[in-house]
CSV table of C-alpha atoms in Angstrom, one decimal:
chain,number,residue,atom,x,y,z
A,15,UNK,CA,-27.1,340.3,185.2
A,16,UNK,CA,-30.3,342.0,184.4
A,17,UNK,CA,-33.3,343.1,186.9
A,18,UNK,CA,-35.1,339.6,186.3
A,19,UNK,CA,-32.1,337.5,187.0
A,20,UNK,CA,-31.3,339.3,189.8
A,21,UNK,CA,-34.6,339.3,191.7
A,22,UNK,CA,-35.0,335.3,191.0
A,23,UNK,CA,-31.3,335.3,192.8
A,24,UNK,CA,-32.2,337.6,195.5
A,25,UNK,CA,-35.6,335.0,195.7
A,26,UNK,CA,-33.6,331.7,196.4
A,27,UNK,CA,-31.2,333.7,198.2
A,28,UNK,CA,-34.2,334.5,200.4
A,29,UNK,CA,-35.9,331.3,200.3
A,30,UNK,CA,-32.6,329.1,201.2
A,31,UNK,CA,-32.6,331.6,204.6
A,32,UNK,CA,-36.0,331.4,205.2
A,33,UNK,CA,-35.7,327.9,205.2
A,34,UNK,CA,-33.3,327.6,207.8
A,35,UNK,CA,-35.0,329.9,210.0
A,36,UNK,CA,-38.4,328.5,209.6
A,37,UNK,CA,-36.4,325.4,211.4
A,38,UNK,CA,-35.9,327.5,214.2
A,39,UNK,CA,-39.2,329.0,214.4
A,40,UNK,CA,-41.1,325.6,214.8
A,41,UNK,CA,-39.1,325.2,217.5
A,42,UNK,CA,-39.8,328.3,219.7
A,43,UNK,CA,-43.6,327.4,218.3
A,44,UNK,CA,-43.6,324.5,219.6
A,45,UNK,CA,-41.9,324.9,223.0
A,46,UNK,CA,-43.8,328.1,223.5
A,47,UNK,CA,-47.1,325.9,223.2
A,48,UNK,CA,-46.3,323.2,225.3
A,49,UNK,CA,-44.4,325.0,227.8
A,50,UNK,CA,-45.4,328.5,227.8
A,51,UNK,CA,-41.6,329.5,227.3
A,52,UNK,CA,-40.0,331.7,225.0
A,53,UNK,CA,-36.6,329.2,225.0
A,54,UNK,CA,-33.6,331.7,223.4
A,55,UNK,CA,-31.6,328.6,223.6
A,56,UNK,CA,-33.0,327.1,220.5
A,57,UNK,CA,-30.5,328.8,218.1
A,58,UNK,CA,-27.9,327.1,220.3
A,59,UNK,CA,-29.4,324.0,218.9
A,60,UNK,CA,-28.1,324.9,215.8
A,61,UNK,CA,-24.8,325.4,216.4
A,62,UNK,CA,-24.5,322.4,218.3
A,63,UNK,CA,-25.9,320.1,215.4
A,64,UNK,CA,-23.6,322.1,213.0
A,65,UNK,CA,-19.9,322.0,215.4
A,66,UNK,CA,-21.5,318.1,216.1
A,67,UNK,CA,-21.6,317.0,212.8
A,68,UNK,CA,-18.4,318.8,211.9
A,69,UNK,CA,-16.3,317.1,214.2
A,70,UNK,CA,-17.7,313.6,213.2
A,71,UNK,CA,-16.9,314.2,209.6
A,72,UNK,CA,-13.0,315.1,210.5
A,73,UNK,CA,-13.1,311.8,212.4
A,74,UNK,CA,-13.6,310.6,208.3
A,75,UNK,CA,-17.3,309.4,210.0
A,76,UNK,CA,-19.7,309.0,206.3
A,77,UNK,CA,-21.0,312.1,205.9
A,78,UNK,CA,-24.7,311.3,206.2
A,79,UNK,CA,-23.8,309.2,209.1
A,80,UNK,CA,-22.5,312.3,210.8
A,81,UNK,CA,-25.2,314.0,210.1
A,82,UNK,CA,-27.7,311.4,211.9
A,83,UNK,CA,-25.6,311.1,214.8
A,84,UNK,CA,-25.7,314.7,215.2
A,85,UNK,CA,-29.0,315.5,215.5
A,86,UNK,CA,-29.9,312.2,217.4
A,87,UNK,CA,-26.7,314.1,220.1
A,88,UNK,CA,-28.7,317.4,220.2
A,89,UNK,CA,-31.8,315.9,220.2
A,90,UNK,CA,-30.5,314.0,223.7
A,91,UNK,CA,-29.5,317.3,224.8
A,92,UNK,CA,-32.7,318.7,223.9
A,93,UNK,CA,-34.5,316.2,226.4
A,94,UNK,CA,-31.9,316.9,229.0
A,95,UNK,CA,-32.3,320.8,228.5
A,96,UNK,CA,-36.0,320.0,229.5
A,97,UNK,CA,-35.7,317.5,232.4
A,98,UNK,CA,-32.7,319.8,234.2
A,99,UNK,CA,-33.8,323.3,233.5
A,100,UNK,CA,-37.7,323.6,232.3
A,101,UNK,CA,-39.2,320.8,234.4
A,102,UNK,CA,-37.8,321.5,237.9
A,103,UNK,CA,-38.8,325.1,237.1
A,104,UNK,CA,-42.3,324.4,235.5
A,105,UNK,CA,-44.1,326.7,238.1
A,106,UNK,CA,-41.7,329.6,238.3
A,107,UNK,CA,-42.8,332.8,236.8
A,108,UNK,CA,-42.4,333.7,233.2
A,109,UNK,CA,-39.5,335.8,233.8
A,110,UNK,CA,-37.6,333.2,235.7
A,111,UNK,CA,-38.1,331.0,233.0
A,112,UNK,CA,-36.9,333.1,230.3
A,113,UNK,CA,-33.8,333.9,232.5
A,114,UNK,CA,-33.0,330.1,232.7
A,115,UNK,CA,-33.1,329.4,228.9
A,116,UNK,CA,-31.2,332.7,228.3
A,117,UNK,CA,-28.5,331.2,230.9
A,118,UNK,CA,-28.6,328.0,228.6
A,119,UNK,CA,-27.7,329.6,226.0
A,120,UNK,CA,-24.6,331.4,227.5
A,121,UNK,CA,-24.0,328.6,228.9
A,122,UNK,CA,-23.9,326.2,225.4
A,123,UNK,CA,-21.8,329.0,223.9
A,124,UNK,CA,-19.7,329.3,226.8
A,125,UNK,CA,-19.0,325.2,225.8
A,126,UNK,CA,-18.9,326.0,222.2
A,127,UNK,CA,-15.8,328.2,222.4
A,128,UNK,CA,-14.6,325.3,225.1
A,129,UNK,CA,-14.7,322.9,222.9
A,130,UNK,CA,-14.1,324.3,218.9
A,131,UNK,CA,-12.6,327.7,219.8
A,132,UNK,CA,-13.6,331.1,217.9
A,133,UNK,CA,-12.4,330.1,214.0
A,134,UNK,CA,-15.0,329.5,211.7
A,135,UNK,CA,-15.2,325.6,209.9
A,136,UNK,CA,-17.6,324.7,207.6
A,137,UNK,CA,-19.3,321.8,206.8
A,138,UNK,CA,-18.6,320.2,203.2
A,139,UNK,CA,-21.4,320.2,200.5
A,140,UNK,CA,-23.8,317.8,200.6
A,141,UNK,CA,-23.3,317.2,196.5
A,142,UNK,CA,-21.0,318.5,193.9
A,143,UNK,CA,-21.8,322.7,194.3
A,144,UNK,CA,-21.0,323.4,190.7
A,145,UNK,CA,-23.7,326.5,189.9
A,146,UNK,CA,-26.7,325.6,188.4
A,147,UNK,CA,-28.5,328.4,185.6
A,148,UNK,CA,-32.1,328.6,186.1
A,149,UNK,CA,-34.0,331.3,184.4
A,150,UNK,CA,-30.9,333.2,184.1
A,151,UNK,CA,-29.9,333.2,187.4
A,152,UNK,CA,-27.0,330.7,188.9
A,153,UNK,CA,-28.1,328.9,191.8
A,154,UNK,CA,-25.8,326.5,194.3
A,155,UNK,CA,-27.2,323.1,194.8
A,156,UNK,CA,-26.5,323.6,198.5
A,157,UNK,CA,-29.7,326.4,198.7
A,158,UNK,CA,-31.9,323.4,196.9
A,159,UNK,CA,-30.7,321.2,199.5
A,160,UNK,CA,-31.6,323.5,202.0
A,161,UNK,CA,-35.3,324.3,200.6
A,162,UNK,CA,-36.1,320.7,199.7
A,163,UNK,CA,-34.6,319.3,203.5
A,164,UNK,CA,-36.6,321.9,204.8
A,165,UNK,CA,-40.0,321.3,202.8
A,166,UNK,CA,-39.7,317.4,203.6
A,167,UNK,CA,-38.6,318.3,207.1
A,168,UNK,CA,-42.1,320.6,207.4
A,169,UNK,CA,-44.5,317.4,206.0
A,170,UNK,CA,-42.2,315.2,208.0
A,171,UNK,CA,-43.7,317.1,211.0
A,172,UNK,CA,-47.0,317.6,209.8
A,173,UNK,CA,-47.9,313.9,209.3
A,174,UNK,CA,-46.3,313.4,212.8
A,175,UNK,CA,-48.6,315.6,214.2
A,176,UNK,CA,-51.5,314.5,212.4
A,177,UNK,CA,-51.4,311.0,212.2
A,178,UNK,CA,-49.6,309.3,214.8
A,179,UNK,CA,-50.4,308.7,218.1
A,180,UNK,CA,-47.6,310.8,220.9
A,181,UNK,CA,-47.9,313.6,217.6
A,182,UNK,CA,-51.9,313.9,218.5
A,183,UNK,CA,-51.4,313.8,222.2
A,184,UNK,CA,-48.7,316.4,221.7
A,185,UNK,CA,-51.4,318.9,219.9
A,186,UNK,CA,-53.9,317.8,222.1
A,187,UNK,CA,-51.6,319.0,225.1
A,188,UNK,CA,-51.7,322.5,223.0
A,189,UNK,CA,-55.2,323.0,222.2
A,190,UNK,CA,-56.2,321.7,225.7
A,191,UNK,CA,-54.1,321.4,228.7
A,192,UNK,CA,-56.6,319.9,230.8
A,193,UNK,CA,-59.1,318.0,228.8
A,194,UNK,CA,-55.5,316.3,227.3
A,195,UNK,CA,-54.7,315.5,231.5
A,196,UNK,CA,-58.3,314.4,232.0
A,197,UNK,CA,-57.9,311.4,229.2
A,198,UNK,CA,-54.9,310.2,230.5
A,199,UNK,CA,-52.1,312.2,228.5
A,200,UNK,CA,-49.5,313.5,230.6
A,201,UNK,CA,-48.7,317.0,229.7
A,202,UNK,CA,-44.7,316.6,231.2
A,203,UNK,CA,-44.1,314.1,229.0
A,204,UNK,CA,-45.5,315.9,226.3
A,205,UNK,CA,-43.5,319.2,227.0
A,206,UNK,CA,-40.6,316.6,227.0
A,207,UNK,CA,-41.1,315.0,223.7
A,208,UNK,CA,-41.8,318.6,222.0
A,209,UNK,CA,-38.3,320.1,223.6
A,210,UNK,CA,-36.7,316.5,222.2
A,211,UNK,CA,-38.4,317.6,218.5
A,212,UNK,CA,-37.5,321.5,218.6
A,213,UNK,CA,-33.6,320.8,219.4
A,214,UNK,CA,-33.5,318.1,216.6
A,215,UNK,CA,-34.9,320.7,214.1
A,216,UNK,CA,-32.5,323.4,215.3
A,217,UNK,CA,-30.0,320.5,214.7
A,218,UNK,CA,-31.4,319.8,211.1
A,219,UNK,CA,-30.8,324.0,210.4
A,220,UNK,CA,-27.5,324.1,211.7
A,221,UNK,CA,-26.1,321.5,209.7
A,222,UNK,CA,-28.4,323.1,206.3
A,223,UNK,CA,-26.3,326.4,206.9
A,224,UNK,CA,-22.8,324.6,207.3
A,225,UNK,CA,-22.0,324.3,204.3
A,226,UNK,CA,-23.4,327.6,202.9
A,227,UNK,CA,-22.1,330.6,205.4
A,228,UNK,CA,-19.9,328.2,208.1
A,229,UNK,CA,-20.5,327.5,211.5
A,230,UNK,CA,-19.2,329.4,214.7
A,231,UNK,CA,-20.1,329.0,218.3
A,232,UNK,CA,-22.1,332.1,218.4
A,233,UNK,CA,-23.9,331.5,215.8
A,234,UNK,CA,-26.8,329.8,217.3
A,235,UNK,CA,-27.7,333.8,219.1
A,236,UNK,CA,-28.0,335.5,215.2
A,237,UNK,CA,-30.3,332.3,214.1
A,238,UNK,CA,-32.5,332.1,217.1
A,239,UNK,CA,-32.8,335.9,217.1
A,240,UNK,CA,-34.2,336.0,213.5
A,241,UNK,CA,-36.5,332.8,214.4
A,242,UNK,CA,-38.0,334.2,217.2
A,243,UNK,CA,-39.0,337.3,214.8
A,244,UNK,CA,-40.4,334.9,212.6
A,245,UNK,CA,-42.5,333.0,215.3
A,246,UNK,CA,-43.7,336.1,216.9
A,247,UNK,CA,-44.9,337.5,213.2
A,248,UNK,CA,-47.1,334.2,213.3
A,249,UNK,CA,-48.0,335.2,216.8
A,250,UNK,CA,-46.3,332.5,218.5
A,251,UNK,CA,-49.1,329.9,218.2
A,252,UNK,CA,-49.4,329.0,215.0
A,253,UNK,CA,-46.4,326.7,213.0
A,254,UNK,CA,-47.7,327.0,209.3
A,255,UNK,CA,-47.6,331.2,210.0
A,256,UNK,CA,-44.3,330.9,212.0
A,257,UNK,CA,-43.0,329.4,208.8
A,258,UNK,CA,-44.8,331.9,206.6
A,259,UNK,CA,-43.1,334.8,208.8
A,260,UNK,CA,-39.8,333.1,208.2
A,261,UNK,CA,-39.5,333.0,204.7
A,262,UNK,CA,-40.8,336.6,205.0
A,263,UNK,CA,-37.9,337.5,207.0
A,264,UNK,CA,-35.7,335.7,204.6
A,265,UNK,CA,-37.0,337.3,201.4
A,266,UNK,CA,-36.6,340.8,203.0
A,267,UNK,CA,-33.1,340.4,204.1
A,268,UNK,CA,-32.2,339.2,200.9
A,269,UNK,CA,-33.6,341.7,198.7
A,270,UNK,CA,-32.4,343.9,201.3
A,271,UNK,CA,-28.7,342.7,200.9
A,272,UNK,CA,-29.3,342.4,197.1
A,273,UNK,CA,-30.1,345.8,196.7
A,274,UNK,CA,-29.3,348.3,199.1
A,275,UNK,CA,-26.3,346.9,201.6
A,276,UNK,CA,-25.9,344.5,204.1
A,277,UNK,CA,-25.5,346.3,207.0
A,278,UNK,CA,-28.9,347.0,207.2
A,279,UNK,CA,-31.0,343.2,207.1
A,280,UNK,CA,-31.1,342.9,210.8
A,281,UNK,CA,-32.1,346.5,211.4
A,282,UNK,CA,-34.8,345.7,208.9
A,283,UNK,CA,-35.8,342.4,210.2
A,284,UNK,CA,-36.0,344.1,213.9
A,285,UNK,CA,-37.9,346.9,212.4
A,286,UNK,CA,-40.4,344.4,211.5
A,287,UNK,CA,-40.8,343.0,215.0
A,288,UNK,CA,-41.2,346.3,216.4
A,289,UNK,CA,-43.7,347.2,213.8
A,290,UNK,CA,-45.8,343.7,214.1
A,291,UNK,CA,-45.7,344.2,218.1
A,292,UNK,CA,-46.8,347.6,218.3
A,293,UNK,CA,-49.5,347.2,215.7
A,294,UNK,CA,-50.5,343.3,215.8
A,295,UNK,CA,-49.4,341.7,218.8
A,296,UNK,CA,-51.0,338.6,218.4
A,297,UNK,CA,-49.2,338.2,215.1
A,298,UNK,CA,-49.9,338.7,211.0
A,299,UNK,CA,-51.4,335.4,211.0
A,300,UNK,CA,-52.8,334.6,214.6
A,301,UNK,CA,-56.5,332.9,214.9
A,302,UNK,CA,-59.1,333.5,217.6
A,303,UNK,CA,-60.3,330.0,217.9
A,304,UNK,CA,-57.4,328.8,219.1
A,305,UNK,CA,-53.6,327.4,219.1
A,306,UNK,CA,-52.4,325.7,216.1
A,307,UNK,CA,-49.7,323.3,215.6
């Protein structure tokens, strides 16, 4: 394979990841917003959508039946997450807060290896995985599943947010707390509905990755580690840059495993969080004038 073919590999490669974690990303986004919380038990999303939709599909459920079900499940135990843990705790401290969606996590990992054990499975391709040649470089349908899933996924959420009704009154919640209280939007309910949307996405990326690297009950704490380096490069405020930081952090672990050795992508995509906290804590791509969702 020459240089060119390579790079264009290492560039899906990169994209397919970025994709996934870009999931991910919307959801601390979006949780951080509404909530104030940094909730390191959205990559636990993940691995419960992926495990969830497994099992369904060796029960012979259709596959894209399995795949519904799955992130309607997680989604349920999104709003559950929100109504037993965030909600009774709303006006705890920070740190308190953080410690309750950390104990979440153990606690959905703790259920993970309860329920599947510690082997790997994987979920099945969602097409015929023969390797496609594209400008010289061979490319799995599986990674243009991921990318396309993940752009609709992305418009899916931004006419939500744009043009319906609970989607305004949910950015209205995040650009204004209290003018959203004073016309009669309830800012609980709102914190409710956007925990309810960030699990299904984590689902949505868990089930993506199934097929191309397997799913394990600790996988949710590699995903939502790389996510929340994502969302804090957008500066935590801002989707469209949390997504931009994500396929960032995809590209660079990918031309990092490509070309120099895998034992080194997380250490580089930490590095990068270091580097963006000590010299931009607000983000690459944070505004002044405001939160954006």
């Amino acid at each position: 394979m020459d240089v060119s073919s390579q790079i264009i590999q290492l560039i899906f490669s990169g994209l397919t990841i970025g994709s996934i974690y870009a999931l991910i990303a919307i959801g601390f986004v979006l949780t951080y917003n509404m909530t104030g919380v940094l909730n390191f038990a959205q990559g636990e999303f993940a691995m419960l959508g992926a495990m969830i939709a497994i099992s369904f599909f060796l029960m012979k459920v259709p596959m894209l039946l399995a795949i519904i079900l799955s992130i309607l499940i997680v989604a349920c135990i999104g709003g559950i997450f929100e109504r037993a843990a965030i909600y009774p705790a709303r006006n705890a401290s920070l740190p308190t807060l953080i410690i309750i969606t950390i104990g979440v996590a153990i606690a959905f990992r703790g259920l993970g290896i309860l329920i599947w054990g510690t082997q790997s499975r994987a979920l099945p391709a969602f097409s015929k995985n023969d390797p496609i040649t594209m400008l010289n470089a061979v490319i799995l349908p599986q990674s243009l599943w991921a990318i396309g899933i993940s752009l609709i996924s992305f418009l899916v959420m931004f006419y939500f947010f744009n043009y319906t009704l609970i989607g305004k009154a949910v950015t209205a919640c995040v650009v204004n707390r209290f003018a959203a209280r004073l016309m009669g939007i309830k800012p609980e309910f709102m914190s409710f509905i956007s925990i309810i949307i960030s699990a299904g996405l984590g689902a949505i990326a868990g089930i993506i990755i199934a097929p191309i690297s397997g799913a394990s009950y600790d996988m949710g704490l590699t995903l939502g580690m790389k996510a929340f380096v994502a969302a804090v490069i957008g500066g935590l405020t801002n989707a469209p840059a949390a997504i931009i930081g994500a396929f960032l952090i995809g590209l660079l672990e990918a031309f990092t495993e490509g070309l120099w050795s895998s034992g080194y992508k997380d250490a580089i995509s930490f590095a990068l969080l270091l580097l963006v906290l000590f010299l931009m804590p607000n983000g690459l791509f944070s505004k002044r004038s405001g939160k954006r969702v």
